[in-house]
JSON list of C-alpha atoms in Angstrom, two decimals:
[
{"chain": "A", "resi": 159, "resn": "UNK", "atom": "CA", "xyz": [144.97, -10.30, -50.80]},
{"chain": "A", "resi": 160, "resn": "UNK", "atom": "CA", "xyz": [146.96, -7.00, -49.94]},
{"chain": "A", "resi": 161, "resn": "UNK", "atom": "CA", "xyz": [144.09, -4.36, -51.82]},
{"chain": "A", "resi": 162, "resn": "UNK", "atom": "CA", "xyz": [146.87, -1.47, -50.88]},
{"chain": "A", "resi": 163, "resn": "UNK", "atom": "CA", "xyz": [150.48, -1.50, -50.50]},
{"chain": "A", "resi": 164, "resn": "UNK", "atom": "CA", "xyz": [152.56, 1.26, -49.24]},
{"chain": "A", "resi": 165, "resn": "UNK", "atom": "CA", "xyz": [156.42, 0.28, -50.15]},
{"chain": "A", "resi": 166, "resn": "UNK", "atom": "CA", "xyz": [158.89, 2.19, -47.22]},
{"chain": "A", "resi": 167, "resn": "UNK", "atom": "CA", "xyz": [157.47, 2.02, -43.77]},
{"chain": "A", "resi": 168, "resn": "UNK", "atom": "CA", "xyz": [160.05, 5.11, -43.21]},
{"chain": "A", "resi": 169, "resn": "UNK", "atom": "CA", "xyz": [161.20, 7.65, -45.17]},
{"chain": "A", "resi": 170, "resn": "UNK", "atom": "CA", "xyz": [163.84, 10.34, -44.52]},
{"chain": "A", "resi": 171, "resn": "UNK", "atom": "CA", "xyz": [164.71, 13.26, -47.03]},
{"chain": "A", "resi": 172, "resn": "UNK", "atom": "CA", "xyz": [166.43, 16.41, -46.51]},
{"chain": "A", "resi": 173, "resn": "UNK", "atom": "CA", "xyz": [164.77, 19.70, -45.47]},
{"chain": "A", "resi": 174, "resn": "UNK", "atom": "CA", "xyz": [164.09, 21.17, -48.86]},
{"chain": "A", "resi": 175, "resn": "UNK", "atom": "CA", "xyz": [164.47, 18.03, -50.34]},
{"chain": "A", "resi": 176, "resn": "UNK", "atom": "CA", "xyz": [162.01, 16.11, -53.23]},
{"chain": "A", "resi": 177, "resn": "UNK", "atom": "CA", "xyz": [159.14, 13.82, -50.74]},
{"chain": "A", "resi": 178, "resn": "UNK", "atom": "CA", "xyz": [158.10, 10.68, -53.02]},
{"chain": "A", "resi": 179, "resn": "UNK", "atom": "CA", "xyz": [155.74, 7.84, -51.20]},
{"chain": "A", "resi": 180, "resn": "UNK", "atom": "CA", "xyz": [155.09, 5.19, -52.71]},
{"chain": "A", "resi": 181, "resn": "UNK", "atom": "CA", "xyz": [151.25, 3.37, -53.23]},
{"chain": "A", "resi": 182, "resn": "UNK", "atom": "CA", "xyz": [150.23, 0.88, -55.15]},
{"chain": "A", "resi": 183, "resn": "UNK", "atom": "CA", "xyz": [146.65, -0.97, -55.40]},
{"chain": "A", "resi": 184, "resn": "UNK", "atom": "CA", "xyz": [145.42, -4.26, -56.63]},
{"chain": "A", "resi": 185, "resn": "UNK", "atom": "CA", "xyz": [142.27, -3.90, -58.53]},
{"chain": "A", "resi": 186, "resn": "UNK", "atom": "CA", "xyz": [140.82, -4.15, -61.85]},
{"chain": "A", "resi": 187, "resn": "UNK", "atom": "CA", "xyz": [138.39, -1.49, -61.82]},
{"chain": "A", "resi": 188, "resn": "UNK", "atom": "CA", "xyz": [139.70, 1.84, -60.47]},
{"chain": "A", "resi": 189, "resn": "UNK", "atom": "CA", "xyz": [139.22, 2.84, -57.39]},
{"chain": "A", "resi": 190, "resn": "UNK", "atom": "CA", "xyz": [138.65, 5.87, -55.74]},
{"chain": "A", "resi": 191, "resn": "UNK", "atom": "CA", "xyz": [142.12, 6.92, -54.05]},
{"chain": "A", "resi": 192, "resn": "UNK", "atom": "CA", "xyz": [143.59, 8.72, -50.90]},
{"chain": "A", "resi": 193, "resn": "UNK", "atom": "CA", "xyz": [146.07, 9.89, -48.91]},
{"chain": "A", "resi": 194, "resn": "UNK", "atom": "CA", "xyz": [145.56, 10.89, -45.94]},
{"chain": "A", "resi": 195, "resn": "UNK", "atom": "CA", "xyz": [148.56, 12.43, -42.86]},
{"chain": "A", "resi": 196, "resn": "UNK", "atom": "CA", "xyz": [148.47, 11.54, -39.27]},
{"chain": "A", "resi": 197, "resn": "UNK", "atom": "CA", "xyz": [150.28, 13.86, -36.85]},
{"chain": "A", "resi": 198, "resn": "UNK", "atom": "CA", "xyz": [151.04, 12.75, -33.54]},
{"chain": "A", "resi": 199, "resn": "UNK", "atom": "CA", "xyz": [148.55, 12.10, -31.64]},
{"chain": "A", "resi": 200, "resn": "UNK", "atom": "CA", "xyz": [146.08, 13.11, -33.74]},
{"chain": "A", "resi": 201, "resn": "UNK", "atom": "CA", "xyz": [143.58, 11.62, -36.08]},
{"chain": "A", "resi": 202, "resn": "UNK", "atom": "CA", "xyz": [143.87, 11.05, -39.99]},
{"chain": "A", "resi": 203, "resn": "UNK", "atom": "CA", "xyz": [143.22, 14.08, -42.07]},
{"chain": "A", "resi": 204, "resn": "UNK", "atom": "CA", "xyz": [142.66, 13.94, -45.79]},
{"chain": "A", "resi": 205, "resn": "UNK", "atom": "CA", "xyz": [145.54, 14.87, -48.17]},
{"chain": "A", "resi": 206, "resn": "UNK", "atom": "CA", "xyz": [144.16, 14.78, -51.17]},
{"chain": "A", "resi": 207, "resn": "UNK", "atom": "CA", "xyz": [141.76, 12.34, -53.27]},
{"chain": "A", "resi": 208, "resn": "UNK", "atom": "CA", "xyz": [141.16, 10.79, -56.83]},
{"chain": "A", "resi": 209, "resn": "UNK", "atom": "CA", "xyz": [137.71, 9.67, -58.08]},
{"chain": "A", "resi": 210, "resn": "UNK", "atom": "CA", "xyz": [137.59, 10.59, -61.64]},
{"chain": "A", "resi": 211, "resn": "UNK", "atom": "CA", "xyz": [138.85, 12.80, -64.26]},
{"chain": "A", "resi": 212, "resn": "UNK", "atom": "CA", "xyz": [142.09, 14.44, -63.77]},
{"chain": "A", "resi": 213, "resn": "UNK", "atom": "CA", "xyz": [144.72, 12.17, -62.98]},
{"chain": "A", "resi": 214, "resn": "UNK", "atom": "CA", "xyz": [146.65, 14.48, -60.84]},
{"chain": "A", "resi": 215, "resn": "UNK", "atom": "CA", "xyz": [145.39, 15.96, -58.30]},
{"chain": "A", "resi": 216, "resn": "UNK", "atom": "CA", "xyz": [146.62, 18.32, -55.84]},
{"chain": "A", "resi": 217, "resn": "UNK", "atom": "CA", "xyz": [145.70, 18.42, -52.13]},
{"chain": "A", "resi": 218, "resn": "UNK", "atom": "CA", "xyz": [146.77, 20.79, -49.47]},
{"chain": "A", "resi": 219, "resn": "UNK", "atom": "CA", "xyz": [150.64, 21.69, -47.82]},
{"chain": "A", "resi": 220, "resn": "UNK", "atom": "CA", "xyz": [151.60, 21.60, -51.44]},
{"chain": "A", "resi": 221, "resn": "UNK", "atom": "CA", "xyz": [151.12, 17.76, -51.79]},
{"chain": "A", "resi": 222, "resn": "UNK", "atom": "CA", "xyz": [150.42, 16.42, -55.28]},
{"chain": "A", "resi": 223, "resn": "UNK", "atom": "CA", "xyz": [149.50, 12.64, -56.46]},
{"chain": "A", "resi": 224, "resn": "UNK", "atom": "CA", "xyz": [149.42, 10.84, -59.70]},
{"chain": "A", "resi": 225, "resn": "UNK", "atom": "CA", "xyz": [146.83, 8.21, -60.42]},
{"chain": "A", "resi": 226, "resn": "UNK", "atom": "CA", "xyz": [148.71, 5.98, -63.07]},
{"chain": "A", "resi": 227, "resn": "UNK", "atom": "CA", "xyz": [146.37, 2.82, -64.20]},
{"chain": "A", "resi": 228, "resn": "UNK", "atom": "CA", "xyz": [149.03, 0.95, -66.40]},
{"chain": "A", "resi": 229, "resn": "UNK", "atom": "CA", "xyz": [151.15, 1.28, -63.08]},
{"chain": "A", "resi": 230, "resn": "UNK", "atom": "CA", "xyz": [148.43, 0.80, -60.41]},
{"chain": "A", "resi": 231, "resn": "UNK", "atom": "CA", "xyz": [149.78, 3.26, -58.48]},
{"chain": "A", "resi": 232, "resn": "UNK", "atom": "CA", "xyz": [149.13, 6.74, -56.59]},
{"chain": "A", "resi": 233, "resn": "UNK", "atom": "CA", "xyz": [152.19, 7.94, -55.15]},
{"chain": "A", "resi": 234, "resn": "UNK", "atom": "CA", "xyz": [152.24, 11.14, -53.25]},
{"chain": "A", "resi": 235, "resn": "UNK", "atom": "CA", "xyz": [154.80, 13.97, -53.94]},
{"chain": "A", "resi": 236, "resn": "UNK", "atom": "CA", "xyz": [156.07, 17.13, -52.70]},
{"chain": "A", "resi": 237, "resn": "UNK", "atom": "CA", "xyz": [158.56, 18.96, -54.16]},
{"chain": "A", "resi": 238, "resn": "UNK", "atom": "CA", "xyz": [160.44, 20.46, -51.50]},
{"chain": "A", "resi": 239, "resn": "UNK", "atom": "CA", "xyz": [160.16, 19.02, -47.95]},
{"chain": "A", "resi": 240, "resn": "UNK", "atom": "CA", "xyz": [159.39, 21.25, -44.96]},
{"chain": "A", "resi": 241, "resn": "UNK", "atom": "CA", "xyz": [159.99, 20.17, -41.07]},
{"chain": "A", "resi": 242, "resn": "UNK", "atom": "CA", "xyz": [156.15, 20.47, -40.24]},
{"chain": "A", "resi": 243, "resn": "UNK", "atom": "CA", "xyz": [155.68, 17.85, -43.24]},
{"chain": "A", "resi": 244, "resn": "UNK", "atom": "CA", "xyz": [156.91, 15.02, -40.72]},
{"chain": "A", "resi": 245, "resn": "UNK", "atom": "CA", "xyz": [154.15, 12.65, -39.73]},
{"chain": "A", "resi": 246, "resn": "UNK", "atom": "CA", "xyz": [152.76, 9.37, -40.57]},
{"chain": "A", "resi": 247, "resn": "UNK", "atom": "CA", "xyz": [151.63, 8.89, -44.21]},
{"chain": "A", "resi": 248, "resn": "UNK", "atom": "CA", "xyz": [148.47, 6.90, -45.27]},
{"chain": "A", "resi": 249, "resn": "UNK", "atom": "CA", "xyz": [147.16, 5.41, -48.70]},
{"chain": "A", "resi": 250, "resn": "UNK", "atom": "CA", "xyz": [143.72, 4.05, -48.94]},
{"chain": "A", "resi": 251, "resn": "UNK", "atom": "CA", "xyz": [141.60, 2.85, -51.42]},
{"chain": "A", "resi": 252, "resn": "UNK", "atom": "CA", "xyz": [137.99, 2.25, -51.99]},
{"chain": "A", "resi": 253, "resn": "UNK", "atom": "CA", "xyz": [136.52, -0.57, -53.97]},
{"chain": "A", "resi": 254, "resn": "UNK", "atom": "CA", "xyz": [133.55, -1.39, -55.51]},
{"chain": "A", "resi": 255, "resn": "UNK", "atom": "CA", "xyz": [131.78, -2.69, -52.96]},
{"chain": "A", "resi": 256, "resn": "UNK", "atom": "CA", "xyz": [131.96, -0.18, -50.50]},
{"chain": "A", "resi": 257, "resn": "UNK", "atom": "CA", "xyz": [135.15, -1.68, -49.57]},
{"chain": "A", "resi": 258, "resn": "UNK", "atom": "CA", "xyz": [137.58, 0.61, -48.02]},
{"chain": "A", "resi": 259, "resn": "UNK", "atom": "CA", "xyz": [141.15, -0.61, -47.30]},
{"chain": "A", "resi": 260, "resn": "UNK", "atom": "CA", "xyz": [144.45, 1.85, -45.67]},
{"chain": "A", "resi": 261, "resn": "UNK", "atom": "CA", "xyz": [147.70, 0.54, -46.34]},
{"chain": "A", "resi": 262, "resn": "UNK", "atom": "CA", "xyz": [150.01, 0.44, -43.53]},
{"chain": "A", "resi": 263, "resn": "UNK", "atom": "CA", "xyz": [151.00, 3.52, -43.68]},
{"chain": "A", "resi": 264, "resn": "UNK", "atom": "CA", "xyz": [155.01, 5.68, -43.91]},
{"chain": "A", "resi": 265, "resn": "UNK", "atom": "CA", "xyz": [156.40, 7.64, -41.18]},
{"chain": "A", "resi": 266, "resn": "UNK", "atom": "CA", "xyz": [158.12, 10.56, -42.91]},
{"chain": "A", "resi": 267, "resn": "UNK", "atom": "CA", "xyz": [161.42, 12.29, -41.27]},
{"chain": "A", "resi": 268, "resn": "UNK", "atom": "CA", "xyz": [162.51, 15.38, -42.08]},
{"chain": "A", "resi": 269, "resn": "UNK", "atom": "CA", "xyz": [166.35, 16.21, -41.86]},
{"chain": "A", "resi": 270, "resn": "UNK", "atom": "CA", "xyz": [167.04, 19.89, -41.15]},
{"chain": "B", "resi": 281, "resn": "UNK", "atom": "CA", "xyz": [130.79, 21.94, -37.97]},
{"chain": "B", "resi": 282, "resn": "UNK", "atom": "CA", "xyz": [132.58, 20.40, -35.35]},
{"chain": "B", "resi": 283, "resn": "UNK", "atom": "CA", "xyz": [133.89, 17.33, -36.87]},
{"chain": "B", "resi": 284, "resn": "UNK", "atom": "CA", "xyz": [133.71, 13.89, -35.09]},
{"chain": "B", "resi": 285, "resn": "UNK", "atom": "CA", "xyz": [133.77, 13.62, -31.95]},
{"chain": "B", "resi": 286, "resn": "UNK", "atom": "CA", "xyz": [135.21, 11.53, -29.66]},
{"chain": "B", "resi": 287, "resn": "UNK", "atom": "CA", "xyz": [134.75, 10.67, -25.81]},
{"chain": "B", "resi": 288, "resn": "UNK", "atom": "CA", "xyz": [136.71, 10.25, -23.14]},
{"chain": "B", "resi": 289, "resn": "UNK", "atom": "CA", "xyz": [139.99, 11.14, -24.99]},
{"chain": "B", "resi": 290, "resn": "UNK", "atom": "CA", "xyz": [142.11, 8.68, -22.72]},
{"chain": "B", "resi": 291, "resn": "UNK", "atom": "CA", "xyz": [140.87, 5.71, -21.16]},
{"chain": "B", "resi": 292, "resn": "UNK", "atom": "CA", "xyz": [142.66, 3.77, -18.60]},
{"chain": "B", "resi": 293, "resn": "UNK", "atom": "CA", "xyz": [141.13, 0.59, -17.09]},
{"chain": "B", "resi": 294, "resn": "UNK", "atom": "CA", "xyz": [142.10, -2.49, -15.49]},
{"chain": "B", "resi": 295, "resn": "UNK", "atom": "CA", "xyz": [141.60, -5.72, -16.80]},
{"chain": "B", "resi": 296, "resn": "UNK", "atom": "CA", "xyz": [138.09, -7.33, -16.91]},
{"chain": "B", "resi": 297, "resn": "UNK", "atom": "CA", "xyz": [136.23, -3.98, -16.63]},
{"chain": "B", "resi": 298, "resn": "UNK", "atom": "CA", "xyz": [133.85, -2.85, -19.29]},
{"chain": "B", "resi": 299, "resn": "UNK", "atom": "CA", "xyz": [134.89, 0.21, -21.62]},
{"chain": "B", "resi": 300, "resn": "UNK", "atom": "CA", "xyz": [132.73, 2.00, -23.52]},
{"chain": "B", "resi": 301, "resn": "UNK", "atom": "CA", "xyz": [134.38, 4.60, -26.25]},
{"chain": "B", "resi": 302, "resn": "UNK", "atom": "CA", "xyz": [131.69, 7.08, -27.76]},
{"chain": "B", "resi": 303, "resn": "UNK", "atom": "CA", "xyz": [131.53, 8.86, -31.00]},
{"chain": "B", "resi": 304, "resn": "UNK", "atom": "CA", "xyz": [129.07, 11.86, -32.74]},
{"chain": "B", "resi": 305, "resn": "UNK", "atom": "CA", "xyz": [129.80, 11.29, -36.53]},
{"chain": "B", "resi": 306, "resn": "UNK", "atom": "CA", "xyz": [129.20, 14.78, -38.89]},
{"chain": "B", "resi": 307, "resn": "UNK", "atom": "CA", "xyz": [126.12, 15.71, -39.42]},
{"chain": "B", "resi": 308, "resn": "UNK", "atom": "CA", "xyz": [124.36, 14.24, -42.59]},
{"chain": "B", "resi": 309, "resn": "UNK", "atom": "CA", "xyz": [127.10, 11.68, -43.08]},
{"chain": "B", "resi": 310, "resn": "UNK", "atom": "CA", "xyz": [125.46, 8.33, -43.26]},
{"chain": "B", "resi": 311, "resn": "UNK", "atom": "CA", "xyz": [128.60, 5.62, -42.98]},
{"chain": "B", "resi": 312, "resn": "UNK", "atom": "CA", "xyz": [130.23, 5.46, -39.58]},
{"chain": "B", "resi": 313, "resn": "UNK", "atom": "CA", "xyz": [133.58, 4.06, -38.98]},
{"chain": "B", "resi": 314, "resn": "UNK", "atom": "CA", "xyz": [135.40, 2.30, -36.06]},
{"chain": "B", "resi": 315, "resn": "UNK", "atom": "CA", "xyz": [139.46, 1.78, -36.25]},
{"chain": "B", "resi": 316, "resn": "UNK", "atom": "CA", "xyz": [141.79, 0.26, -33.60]},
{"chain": "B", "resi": 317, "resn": "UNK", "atom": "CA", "xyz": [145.44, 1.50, -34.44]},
{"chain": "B", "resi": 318, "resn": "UNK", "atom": "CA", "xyz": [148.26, -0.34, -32.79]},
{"chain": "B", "resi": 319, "resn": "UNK", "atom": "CA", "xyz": [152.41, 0.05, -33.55]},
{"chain": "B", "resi": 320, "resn": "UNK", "atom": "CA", "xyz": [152.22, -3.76, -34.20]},
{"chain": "B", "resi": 321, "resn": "UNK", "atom": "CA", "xyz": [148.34, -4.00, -36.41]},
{"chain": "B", "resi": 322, "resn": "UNK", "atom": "CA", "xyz": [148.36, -0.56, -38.01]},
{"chain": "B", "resi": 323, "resn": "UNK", "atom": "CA", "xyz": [145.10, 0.98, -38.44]},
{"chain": "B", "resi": 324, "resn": "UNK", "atom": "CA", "xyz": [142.53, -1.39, -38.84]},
{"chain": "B", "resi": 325, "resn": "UNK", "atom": "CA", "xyz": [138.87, -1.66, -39.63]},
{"chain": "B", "resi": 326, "resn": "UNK", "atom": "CA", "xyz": [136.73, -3.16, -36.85]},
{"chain": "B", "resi": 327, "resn": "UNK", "atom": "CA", "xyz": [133.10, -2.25, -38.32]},
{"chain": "B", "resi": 328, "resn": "UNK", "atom": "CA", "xyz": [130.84, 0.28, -40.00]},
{"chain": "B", "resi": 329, "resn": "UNK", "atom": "CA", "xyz": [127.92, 1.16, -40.36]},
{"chain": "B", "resi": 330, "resn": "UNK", "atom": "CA", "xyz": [125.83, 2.62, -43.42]},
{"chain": "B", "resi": 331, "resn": "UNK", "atom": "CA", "xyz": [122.14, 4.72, -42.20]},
{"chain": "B", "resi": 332, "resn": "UNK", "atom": "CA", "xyz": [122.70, 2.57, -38.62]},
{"chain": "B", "resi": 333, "resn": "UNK", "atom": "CA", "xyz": [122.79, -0.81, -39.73]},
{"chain": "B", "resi": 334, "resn": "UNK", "atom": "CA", "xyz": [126.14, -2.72, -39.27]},
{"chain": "B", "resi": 335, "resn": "UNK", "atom": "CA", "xyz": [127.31, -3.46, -42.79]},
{"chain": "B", "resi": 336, "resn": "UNK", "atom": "CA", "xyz": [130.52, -5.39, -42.04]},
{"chain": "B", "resi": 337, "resn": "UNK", "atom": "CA", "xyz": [131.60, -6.62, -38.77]},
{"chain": "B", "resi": 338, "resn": "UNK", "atom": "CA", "xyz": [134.23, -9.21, -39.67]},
{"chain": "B", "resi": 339, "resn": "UNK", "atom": "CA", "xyz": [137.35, -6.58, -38.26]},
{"chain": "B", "resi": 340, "resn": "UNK", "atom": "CA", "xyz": [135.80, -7.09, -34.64]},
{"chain": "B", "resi": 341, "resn": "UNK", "atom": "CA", "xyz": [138.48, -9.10, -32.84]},
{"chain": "B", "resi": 342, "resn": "UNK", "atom": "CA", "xyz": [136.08, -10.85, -30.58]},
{"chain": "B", "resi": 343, "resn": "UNK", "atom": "CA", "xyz": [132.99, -11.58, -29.23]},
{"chain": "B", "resi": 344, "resn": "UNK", "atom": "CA", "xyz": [134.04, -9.07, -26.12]},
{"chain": "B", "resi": 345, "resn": "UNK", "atom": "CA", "xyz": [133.84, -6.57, -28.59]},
{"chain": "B", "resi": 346, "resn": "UNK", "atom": "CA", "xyz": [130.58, -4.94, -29.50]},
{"chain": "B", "resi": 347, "resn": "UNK", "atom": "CA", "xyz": [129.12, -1.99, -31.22]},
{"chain": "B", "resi": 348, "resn": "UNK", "atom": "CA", "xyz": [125.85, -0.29, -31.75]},
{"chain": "B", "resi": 349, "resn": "UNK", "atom": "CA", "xyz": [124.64, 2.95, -33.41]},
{"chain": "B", "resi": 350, "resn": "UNK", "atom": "CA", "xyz": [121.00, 3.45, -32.08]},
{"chain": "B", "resi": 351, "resn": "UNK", "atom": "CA", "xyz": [121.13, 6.73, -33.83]},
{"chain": "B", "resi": 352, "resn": "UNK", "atom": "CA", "xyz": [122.14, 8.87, -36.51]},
{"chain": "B", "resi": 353, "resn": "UNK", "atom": "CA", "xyz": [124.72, 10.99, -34.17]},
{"chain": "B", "resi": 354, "resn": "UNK", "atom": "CA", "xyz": [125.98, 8.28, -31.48]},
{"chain": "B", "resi": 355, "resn": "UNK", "atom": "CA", "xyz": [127.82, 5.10, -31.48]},
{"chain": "B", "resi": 356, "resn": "UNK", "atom": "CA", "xyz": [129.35, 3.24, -28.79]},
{"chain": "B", "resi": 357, "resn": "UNK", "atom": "CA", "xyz": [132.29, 0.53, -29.18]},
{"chain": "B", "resi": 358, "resn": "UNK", "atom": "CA", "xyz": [131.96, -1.43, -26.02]},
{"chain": "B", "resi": 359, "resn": "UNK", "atom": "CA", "xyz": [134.71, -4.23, -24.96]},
{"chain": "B", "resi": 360, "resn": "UNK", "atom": "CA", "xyz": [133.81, -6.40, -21.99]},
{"chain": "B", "resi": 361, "resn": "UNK", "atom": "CA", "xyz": [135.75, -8.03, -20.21]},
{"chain": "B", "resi": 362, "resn": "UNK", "atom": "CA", "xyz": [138.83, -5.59, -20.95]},
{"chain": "B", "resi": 363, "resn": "UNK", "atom": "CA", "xyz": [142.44, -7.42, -21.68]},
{"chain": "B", "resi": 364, "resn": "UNK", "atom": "CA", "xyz": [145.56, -5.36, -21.52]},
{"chain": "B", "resi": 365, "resn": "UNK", "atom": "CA", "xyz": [145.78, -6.16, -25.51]},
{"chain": "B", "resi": 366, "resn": "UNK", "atom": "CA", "xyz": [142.86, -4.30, -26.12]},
{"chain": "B", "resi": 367, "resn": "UNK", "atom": "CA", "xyz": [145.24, -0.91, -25.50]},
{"chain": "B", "resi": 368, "resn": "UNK", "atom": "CA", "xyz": [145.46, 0.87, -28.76]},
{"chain": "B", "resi": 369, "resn": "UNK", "atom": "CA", "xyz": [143.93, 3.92, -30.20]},
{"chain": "B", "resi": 370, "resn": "UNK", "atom": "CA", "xyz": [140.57, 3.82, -30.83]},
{"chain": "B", "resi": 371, "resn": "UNK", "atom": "CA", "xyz": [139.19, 5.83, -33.99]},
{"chain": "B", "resi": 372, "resn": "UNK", "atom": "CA", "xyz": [135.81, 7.35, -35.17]},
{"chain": "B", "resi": 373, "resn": "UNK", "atom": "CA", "xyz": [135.23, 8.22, -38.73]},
{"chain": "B", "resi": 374, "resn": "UNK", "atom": "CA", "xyz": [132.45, 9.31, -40.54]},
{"chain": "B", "resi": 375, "resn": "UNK", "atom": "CA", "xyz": [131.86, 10.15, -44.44]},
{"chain": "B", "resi": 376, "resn": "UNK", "atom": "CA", "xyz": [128.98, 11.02, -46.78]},
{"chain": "B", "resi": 377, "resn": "UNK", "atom": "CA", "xyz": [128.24, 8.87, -50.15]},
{"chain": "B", "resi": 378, "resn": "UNK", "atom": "CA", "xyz": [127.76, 11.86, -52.15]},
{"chain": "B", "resi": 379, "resn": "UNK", "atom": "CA", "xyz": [131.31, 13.05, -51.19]},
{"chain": "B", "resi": 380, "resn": "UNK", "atom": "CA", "xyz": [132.63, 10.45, -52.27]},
{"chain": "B", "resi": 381, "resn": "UNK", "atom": "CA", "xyz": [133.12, 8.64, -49.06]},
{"chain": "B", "resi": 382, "resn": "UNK", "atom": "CA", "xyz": [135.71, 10.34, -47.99]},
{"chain": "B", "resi": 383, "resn": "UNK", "atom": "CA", "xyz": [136.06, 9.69, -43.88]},
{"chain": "B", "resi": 384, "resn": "UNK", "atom": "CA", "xyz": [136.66, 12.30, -41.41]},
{"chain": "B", "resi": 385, "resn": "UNK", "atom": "CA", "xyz": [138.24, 10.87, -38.62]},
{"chain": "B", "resi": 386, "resn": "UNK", "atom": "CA", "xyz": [137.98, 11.74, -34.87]},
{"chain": "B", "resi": 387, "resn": "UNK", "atom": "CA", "xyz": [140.79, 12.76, -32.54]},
{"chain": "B", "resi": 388, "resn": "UNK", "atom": "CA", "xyz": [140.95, 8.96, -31.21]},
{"chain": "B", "resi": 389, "resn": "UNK", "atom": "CA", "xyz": [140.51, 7.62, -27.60]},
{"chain": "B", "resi": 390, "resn": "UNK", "atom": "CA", "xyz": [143.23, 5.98, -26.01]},
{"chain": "B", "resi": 391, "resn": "UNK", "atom": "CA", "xyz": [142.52, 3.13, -23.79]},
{"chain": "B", "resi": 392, "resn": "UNK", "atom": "CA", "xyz": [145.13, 1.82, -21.61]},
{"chain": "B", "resi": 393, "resn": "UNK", "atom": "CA", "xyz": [144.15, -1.31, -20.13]},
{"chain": "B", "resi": 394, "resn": "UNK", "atom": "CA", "xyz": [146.18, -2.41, -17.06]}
]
């Protein structure tokens, strides 16, 4: 069973434009949730991260995500899209369990 | 601190020879991760480790594969014999219960098996 699913394997938005990528998760208990940016060739660096309390939570380049239970999601959003923000997007999640899954992950484009 | 660290970099073999990728995890942390990242697989989990002991192996592909962490800063993913679909990027991550597991990942080795 799919534990994380990232829905757009590429997105493209304007320079300046609104950045929404999309995550969902399959779990009954909540997990802890991520989001993490790969430049190329590079490693992953964490974007931001939910374990408890506040359901939005802001991580750094101005990125923001929303944990919504009732929608099992944890989309990540930027309001205004700079060229430096293109890279490859990952969502993970970790489960009880120890269990730690990545979704597949969304190449971003920028358009100047 | 320096983060994790990977060695070599880039790794380029020919088929049938032994590779060995190496990794120094952060520090303190006490779960170690290896990923293999391909265009077609993604980034997947081959095993990790929690205090040194393998935890979860299943992600290994085969029994060529192997991994050990004899210590609390080094672990070696070895592959032997090497096949040219073993190329892929090889990642190191490393993360701390307490911070809520959160992984650190390594600048990646690339092996290029010929």
């Amino acid at each position: 069973a799919q534990s994380v699913t990232q829905l757009g394997s590429h997105v493209s938005v304007s320079e300046g434009a609104l950045v929404l990528l999309r995550c969902n998760y399959s779990s009954s208990v909540p997990p802890y949730l991520f989001w993490y940016v790969q430049y190329p060739n590079q490693g992953l660096q964490l974007l931001l991260k939910y374990t408890t309390g506040a359901t939005l939570v802001k991580g750094i380049n101005g990125f923001e995500a929303e944990f919504k239970k009732s929608e099992t999601s944890f989309h990540l959003t930027k309001p205004s899209a700079h060229m430096s923000d293109a890279a490859e997007y990952f969502c993970a999640v970790l489960m009880t369990g120890n269990q730690f899954y990545f979704g597949t992950g969304t190449s971003l484009t920028v358009i100047p | 601190d320096a983060g994790v660290i990977q060695s070599p970099r880039h790794e380029v073999t020919e088929m049938g020879q032994e590779v060995t990728l190496r990794c120094k995890p952060i520090s303190g942390h006490d779960y170690l991760f290896w990923y293999r990242q391909t265009m077609m697989r993604g980034l997947e989990l081959l095993i990790y480790f929690n205090n040194n002991v393998p935890i979860d192996d299943s992600g290994m592909p085969e029994d060529r594969f192997s991994a050990k962490m004899p210590n609390a800063s080094f672990s070696t993913l070895k592959i032997q014999p090497s096949e040219p679909r073993d190329s892929a990027v090889y990642f190191c991550a490393s993360s701390l219960w307490s911070q809520s597991y959160e992984q650190y990942f390594g600048p990646g080795t690339r092996l290029t098996v010929t």
